[in-house]
Coordinates of N, CA and C in Angstrom, one line a residue:
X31 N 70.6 -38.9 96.8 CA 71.7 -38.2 96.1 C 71.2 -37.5 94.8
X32 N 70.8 -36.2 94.7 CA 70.7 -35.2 93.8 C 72.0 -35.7 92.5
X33 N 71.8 -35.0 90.9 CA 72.3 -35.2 90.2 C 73.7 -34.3 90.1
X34 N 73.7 -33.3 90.8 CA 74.7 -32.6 91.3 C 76.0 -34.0 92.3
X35 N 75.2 -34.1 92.9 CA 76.4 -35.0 94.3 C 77.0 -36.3 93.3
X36 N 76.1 -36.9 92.1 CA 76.6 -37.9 91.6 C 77.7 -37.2 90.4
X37 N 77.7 -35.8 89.9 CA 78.3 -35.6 88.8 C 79.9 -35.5 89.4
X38 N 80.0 -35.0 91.1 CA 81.2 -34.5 91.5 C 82.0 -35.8 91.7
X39 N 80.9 -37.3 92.3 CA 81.8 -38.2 92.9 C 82.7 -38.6 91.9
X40 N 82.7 -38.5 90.6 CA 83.6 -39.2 90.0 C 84.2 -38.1 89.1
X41 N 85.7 -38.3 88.9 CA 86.1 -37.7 88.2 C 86.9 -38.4 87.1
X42 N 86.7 -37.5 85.3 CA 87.2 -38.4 84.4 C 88.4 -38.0 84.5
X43 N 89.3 -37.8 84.8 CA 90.9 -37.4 85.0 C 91.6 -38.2 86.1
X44 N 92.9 -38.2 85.5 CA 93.8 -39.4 86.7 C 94.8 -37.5 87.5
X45 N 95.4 -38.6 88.4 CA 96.8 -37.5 89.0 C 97.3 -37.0 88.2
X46 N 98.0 -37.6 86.8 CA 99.2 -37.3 85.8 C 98.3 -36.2 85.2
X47 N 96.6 -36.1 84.9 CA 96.4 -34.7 84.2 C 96.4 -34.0 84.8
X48 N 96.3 -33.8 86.0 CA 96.2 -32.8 87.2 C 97.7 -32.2 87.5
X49 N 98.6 -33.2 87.4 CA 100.1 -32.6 87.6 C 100.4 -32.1 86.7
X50 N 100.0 -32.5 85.3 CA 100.8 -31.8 84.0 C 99.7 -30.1 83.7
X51 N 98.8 -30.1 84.2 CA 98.0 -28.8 84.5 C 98.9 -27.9 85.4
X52 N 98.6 -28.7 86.3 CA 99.4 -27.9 87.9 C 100.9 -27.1 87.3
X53 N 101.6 -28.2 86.6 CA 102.7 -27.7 86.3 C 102.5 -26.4 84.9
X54 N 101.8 -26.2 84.3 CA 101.4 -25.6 83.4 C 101.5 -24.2 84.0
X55 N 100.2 -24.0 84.7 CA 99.5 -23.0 85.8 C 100.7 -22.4 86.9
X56 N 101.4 -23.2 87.3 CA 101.9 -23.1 88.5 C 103.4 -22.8 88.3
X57 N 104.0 -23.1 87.4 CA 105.4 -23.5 86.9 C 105.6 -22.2 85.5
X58 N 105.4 -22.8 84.6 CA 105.1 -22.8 82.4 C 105.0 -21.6 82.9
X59 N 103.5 -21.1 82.9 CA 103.1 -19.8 82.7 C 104.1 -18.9 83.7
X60 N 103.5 -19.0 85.3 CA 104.4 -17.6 85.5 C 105.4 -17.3 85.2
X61 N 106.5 -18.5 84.9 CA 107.8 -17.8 84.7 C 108.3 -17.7 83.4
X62 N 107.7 -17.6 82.4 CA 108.0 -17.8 80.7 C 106.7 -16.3 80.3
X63 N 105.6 -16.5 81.2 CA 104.2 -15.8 80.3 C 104.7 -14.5 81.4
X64 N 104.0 -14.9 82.6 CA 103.8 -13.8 83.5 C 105.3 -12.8 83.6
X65 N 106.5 -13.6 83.7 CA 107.7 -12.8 84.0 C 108.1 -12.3 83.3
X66 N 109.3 -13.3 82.4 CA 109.5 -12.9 81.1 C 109.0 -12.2 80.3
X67 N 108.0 -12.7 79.9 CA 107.3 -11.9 78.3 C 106.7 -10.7 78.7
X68 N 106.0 -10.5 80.2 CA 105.6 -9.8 80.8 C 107.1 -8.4 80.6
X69 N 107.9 -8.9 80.9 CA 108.6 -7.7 80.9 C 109.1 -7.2 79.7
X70 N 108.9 -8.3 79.3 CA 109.6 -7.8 77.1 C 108.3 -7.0 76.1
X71 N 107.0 -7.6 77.0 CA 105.9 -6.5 76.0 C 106.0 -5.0 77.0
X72 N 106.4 -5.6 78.4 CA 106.3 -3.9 79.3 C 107.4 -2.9 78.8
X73 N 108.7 -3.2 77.9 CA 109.5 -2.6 77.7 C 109.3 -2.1 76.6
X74 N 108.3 -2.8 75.6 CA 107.9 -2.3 74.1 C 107.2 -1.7 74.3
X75 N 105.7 -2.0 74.9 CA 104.4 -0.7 75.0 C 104.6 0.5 76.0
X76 N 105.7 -0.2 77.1 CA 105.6 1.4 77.8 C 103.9 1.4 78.6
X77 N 103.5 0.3 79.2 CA 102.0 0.6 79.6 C 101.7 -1.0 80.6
X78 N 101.6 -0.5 81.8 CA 101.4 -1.9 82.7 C 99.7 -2.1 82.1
X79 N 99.1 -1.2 81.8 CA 97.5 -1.7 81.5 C 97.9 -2.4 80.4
X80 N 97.9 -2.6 79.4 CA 98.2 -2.8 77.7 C 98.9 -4.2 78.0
X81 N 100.0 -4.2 78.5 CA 100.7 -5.8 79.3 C 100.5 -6.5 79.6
X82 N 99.8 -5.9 80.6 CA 99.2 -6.8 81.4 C 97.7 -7.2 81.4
X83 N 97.1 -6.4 79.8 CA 95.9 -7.0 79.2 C 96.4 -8.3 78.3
X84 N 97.5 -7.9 77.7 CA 97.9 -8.9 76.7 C 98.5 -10.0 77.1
X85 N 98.8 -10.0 78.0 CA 99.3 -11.1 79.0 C 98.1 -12.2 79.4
X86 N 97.2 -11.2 80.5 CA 95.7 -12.0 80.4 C 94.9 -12.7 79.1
X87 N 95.2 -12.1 78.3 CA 94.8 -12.8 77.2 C 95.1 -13.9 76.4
X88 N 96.7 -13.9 76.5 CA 98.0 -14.6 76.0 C 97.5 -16.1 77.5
X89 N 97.3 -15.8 78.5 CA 97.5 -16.6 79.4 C 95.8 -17.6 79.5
X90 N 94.7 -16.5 79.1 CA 93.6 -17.3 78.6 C 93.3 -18.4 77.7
X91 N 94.7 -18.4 76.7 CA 94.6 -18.9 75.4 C 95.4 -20.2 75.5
X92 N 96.2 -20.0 77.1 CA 97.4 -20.9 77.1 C 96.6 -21.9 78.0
X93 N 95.8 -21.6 79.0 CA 95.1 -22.4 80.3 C 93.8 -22.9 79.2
X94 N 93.3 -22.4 78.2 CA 92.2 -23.4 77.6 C 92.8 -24.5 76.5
X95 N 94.0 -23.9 76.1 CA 94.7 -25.0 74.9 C 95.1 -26.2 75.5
X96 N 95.7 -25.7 77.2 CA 95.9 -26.9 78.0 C 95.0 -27.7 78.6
X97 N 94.3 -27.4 79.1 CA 93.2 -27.4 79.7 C 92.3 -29.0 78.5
X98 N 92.1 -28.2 77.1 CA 91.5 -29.2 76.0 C 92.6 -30.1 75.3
X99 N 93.4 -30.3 75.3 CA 94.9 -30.8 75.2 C 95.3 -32.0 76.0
X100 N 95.1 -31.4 77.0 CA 95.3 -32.6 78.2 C 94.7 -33.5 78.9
X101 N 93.0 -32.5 78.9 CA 92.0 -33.0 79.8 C 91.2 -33.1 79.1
X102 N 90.5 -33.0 78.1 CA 89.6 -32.7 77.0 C 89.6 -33.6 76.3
X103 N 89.7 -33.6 75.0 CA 90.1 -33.8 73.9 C 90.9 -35.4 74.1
X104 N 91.9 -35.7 75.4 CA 92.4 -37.3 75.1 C 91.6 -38.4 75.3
X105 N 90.3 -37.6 76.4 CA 89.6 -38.7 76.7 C 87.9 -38.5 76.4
X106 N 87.8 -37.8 75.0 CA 86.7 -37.3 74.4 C 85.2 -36.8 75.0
X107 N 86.0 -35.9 76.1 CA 84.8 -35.4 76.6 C 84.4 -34.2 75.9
X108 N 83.3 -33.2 76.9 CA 83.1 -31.7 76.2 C 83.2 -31.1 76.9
X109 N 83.1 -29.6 77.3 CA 83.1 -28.7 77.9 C 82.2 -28.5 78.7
X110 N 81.3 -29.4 78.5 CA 80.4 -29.7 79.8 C 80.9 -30.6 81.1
X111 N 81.8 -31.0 80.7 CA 82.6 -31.9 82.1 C 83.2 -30.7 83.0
X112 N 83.3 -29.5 82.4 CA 84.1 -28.5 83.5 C 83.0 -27.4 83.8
X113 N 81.9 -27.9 83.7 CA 81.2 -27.0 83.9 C 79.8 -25.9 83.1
X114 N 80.9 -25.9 81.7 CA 79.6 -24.8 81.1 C 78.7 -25.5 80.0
X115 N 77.5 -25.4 80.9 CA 76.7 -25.7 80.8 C 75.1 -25.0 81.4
X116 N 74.2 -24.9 81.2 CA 72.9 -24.8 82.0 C 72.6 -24.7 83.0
X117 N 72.3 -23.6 83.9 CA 72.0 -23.9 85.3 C 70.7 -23.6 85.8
X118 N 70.4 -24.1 86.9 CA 68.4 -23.7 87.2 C 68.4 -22.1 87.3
X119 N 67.1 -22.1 86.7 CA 66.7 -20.6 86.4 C 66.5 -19.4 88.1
X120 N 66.3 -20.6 88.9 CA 65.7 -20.6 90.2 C 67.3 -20.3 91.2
X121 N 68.3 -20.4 90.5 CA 69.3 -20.2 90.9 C 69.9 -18.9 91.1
X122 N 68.9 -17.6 90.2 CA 69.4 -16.6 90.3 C 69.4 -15.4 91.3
X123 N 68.9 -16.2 92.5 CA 68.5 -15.4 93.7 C 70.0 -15.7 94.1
X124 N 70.0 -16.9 93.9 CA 71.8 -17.1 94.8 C 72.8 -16.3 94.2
X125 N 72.8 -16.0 93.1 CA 73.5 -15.3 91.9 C 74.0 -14.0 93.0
X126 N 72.3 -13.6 92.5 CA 72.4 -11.6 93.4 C 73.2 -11.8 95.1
X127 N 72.5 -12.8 95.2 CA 73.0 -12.8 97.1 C 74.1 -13.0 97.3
X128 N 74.7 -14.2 96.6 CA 76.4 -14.3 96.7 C 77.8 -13.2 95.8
X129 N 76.7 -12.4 94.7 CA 77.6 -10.9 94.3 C 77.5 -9.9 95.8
X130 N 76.6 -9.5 96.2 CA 76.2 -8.7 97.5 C 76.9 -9.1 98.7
X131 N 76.9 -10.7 99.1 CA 77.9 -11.0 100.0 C 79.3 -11.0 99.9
X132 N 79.9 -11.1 98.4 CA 81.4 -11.2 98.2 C 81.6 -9.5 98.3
X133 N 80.9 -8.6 97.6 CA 81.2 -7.3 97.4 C 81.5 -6.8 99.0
X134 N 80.9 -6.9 99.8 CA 80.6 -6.5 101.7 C 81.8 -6.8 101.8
X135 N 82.0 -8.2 101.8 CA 82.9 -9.0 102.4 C 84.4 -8.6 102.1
X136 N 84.6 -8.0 100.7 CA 85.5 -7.4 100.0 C 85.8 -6.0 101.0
X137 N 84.8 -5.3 100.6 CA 84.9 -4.1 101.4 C 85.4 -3.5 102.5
X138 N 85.5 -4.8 103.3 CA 85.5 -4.8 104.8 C 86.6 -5.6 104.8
X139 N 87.4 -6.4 104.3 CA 88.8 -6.9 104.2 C 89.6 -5.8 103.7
X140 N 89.5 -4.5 102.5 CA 90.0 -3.6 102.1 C 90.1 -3.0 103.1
X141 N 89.4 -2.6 104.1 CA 89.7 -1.9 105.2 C 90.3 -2.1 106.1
X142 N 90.1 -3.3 106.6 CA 90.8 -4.1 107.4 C 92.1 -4.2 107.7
X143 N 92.6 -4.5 105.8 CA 94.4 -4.6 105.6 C 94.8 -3.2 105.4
X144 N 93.5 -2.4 105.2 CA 94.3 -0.6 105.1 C 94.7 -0.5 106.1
X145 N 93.6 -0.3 107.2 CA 94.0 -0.3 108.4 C 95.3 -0.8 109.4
X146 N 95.6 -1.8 109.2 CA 96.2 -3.2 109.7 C 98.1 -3.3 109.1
X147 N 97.9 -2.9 107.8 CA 99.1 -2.9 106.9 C 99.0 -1.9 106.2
X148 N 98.6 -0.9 106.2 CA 98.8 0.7 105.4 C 98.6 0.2 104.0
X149 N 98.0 -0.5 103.6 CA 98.5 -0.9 102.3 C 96.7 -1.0 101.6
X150 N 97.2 -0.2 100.3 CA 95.7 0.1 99.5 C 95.2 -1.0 98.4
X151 N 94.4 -1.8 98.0 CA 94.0 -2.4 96.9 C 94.6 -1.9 95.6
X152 N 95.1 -1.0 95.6 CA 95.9 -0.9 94.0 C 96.7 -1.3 93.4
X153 N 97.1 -1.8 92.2 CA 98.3 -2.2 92.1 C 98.9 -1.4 90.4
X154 N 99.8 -2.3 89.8 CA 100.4 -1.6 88.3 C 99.3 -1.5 87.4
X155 N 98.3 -2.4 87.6 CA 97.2 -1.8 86.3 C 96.5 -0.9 86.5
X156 N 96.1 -1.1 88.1 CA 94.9 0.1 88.2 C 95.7 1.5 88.2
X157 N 97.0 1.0 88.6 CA 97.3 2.7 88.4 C 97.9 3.7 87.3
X158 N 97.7 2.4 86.6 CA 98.2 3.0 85.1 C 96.7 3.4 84.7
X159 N 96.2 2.6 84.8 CA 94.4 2.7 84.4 C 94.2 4.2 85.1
X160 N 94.6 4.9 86.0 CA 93.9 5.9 86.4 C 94.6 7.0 86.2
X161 N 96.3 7.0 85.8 CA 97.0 7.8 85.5 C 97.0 7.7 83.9
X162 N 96.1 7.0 83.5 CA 96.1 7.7 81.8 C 94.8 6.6 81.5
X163 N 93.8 7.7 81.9 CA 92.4 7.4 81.6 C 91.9 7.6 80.5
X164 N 91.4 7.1 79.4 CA 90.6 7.1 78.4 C 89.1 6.4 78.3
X165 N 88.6 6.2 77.5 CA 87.8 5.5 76.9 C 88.0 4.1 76.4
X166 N 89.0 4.1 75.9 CA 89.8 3.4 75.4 C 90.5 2.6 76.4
X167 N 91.3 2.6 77.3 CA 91.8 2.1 78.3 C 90.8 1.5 79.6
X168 N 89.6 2.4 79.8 CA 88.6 2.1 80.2 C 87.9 0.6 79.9
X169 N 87.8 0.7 78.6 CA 87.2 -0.7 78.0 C 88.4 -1.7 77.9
X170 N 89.5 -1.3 77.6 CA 90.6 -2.6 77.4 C 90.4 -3.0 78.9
X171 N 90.5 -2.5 80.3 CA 90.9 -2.5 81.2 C 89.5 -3.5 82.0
X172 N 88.5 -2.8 81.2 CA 86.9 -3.3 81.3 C 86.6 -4.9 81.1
X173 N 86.8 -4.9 80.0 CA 86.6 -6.9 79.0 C 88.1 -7.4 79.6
X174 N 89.2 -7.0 79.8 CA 90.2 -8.1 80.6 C 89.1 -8.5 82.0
X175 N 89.3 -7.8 82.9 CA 88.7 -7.8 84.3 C 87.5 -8.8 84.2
X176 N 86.6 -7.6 83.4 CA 85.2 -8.9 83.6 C 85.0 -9.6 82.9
X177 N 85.4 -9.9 81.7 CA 85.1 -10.9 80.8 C 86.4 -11.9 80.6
X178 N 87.3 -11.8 80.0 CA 88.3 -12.7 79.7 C 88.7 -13.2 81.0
X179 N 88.9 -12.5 82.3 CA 89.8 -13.3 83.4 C 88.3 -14.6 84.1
X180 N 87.2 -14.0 84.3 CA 86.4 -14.9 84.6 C 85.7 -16.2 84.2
X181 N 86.2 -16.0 82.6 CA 85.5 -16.9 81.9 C 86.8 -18.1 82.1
X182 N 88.1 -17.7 81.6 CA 89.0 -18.8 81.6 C 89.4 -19.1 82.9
X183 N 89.6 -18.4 84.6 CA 90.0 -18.9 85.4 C 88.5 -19.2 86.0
X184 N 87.6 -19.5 85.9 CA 86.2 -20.2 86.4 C 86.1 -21.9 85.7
X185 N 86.7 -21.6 84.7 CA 86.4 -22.9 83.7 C 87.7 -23.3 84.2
X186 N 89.2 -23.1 84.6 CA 90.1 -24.2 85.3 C 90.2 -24.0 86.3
X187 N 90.1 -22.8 87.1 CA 89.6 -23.2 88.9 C 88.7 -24.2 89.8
X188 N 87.7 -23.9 89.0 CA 86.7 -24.7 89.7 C 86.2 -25.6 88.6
X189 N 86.2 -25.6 87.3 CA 85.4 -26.8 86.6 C 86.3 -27.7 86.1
X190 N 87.7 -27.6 85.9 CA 88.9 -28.4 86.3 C 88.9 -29.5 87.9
X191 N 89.7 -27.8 88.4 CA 90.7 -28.1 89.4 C 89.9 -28.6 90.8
X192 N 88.6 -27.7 90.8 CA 87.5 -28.2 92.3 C 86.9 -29.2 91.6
X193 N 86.5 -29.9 90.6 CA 85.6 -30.9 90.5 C 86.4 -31.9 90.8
X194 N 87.8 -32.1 90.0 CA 88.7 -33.0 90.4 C 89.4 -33.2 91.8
X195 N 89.2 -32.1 92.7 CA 89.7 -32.3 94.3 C 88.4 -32.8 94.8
X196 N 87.3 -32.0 94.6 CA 85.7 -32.7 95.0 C 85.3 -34.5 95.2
X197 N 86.1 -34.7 93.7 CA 85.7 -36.4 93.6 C 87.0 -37.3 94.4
X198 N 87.7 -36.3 94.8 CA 89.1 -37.5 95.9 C 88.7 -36.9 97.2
X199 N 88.5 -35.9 97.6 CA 89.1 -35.3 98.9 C 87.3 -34.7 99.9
X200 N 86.4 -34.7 99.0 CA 85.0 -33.7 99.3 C 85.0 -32.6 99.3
X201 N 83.8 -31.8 99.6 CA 83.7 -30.5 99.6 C 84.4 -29.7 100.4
X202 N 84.7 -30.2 101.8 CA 85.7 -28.7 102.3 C 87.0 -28.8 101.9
X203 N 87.7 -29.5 101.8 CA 88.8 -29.9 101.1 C 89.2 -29.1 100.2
X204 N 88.3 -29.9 99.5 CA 88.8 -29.7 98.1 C 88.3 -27.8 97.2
X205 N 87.5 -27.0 98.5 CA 86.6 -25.6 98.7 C 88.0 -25.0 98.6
X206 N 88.4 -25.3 100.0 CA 90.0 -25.0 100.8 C 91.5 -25.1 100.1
X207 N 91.2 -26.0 99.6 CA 92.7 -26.3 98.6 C 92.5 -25.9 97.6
X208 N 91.2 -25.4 96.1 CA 91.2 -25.2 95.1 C 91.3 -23.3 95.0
X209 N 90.8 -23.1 96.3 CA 91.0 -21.2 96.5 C 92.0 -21.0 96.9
X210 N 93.1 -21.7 97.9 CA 94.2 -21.5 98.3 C 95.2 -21.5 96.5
X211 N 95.0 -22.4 95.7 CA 95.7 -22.6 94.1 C 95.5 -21.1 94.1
X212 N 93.9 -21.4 94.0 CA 93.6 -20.0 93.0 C 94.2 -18.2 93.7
X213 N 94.5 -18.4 95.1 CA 94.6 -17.5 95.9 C 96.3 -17.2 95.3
X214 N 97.3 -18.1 95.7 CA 98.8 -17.8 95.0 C 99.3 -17.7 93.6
X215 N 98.5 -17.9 93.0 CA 98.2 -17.2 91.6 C 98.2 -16.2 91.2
X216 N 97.9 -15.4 92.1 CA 97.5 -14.1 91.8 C 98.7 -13.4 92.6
X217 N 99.7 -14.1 93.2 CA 100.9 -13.5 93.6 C 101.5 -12.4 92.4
X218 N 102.2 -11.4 92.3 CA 102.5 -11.0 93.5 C 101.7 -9.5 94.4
X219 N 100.3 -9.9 93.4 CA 99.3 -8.7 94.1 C 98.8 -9.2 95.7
X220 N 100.1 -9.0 96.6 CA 99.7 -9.6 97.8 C 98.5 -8.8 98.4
X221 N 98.2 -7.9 98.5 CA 97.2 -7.0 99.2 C 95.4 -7.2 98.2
X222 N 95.7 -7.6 97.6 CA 94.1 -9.3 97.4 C 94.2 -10.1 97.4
X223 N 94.8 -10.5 98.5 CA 95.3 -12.3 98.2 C 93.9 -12.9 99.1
X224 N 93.9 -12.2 100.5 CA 92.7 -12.3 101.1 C 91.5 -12.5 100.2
X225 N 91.0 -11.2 99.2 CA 89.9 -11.7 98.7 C 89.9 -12.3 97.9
X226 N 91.1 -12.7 97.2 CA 91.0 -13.5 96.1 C 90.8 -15.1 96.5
X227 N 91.5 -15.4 98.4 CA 90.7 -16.5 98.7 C 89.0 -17.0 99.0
X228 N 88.6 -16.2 99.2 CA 87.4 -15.9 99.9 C 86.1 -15.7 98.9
X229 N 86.8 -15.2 97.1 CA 86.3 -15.1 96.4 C 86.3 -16.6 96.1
X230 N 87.6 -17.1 95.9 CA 87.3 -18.6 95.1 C 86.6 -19.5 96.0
X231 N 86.2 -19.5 97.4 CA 84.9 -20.3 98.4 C 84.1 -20.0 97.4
X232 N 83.7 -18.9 97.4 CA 82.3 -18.8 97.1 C 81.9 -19.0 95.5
X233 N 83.5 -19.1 94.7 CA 83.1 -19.5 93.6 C 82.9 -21.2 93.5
X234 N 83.4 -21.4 94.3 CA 83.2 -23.2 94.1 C 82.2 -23.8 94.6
X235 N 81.6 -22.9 95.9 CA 80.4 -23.3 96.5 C 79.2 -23.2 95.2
X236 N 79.2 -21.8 94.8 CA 78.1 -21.9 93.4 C 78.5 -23.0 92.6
X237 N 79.5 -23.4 92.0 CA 79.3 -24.4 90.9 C 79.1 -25.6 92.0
X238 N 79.6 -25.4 93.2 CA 78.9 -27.3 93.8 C 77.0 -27.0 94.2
X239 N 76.7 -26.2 93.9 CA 75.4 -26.1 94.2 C 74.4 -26.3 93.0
X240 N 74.5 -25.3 92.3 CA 74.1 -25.0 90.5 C 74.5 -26.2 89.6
X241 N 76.0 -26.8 89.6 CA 76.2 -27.6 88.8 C 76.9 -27.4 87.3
X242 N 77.0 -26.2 87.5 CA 77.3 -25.2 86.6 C 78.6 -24.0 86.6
X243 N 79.3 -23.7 86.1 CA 80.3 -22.7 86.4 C 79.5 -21.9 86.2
X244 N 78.6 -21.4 85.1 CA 78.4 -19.9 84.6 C 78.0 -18.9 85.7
X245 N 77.5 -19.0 87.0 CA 77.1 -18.3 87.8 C 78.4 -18.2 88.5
X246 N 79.1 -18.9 88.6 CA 80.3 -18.3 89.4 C 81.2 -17.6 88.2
X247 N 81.0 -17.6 87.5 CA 81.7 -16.7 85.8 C 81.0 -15.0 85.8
X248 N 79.2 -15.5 86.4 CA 78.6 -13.9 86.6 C 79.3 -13.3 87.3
X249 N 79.0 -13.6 88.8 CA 79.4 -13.6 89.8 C 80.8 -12.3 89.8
X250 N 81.8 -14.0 89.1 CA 83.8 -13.4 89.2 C 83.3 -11.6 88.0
X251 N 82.6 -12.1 87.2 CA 82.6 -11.0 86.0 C 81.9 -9.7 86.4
X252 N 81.2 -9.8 87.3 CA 79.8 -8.6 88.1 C 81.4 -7.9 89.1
X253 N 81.8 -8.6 90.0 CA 82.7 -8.3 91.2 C 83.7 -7.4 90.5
X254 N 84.3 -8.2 89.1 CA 85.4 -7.5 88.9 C 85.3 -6.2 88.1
X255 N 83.8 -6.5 87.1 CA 83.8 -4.9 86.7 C 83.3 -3.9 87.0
X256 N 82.8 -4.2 88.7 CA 82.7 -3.2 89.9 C 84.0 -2.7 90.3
X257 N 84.7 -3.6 90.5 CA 86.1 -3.0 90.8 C 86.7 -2.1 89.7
X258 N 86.9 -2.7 88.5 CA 86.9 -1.4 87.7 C 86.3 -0.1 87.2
X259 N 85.3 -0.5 87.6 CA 84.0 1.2 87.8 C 85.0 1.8 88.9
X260 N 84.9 1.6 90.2 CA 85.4 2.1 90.8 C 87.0 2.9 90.9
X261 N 87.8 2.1 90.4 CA 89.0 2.3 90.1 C 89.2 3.6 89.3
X262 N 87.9 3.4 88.2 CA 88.3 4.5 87.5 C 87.9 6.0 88.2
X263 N 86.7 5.5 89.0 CA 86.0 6.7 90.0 C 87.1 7.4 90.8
X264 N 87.7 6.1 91.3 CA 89.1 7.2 92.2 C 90.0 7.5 92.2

């Protein structure tokens, strides 16, 4: 048993932090952050990109306070219990090969549900992002996507939420149930709900392999600000 298999079998968290998270994530936020406020800054700025950057950010700030609050901080661990931390250098072949395989895989699900359901990968940001392009909007649109959303949903998706189903349930399990979380989260952009499951496999497979979130943080942060390159391309 490698140092990896021994770090997952046990987890320092009971049910009650996992439910008062769950309810946080699942409950708190969407309907106070995501709905609500969501609609009271969309009525002030006049701008789904600007909103729904501030929102991501607002929601960053709310999933790590919880996150250190509840799971953290009561039972004096570090931030290396969820993940960020160090990973083998020899790891970075997996890095490139699992950006390459998610991007394919992507590409060919987009088509798939084009085809299948008439329905395009776009949604209110990108199309505000392409109906009033800047420089400026480019980059706000840029650091949400790849940087802020990957950093804080990699650190409670999988260095949370998959370590903790890992050490009750194992690895398909807990692969399967921690991308399905991560998959309805991202309601109500139903037309990536597909990749967004398919994305979180592969992001939990890297941290159960590596030991480490930061490669699935590359990874989420490489994917997404391809997607926005492109976005802005079309």
């Amino acid at each position: 048993m490698n140092n990896c298999e021994m770090f997952y079998l046990k987890s320092p968290w009971t049910w009650k932090v996992l439910v008062k998270l769950l309810i946080l994530v699942l409950v708190i936020v969407p309907i106070f952050v995501e709905y609500l406020l969501k609609e009271y800054l969309l009525a002030i700025l006049q701008n789904d990109l600007y909103s729904g950057t501030l929102i991501g950010l607002i929601m960053s700030i709310i999933f790590m306070l919880g996150l250190y609050f509840i799971a953290i901080r009561p039972n004096n661990l570090s931030w290396k219990e969820v993940g960020l931390k160090r990973f083998p250098t020899n790891y970075w072949k997996a890095i490139i090969g699992w950006t390459s395989i998610l991007i394919v895989i992507s590409i060919a699900m987009v088509v798939v549900i084009e085809i299948l359901l008439s329905v395009g990968p776009d949604n209110s940001k990108t199309d505000s992002l392409q109906s009033r392009m800047t420089f400026l909007n480019f980059l706000i649109g840029f650091v949400s996507a790849a940087i802020i959303s990957p950093l804080y949903e990699e650190i409670f998706y999988r260095g949370f939420l998959y370590r903790f189903l890992r050490s009750k349930f194992g690895i398909t399990i807990s692969m399967l149930s921690s991308s399905f979380i991560f998959m309805i989260v991202h309601i109500p952009t139903f037309n990536t709900l597909p990749i967004n499951f398919v994305s979180g496999l592969i992001f939990a497979w890297t941290y159960e392999k590596s030991g480490s979130i930061v490669p699935a943080i590359i990874i989420h942060g490489i994917f997404n600000g391809i997607a926005v390159i492109l976005t802005v391309l079309g």
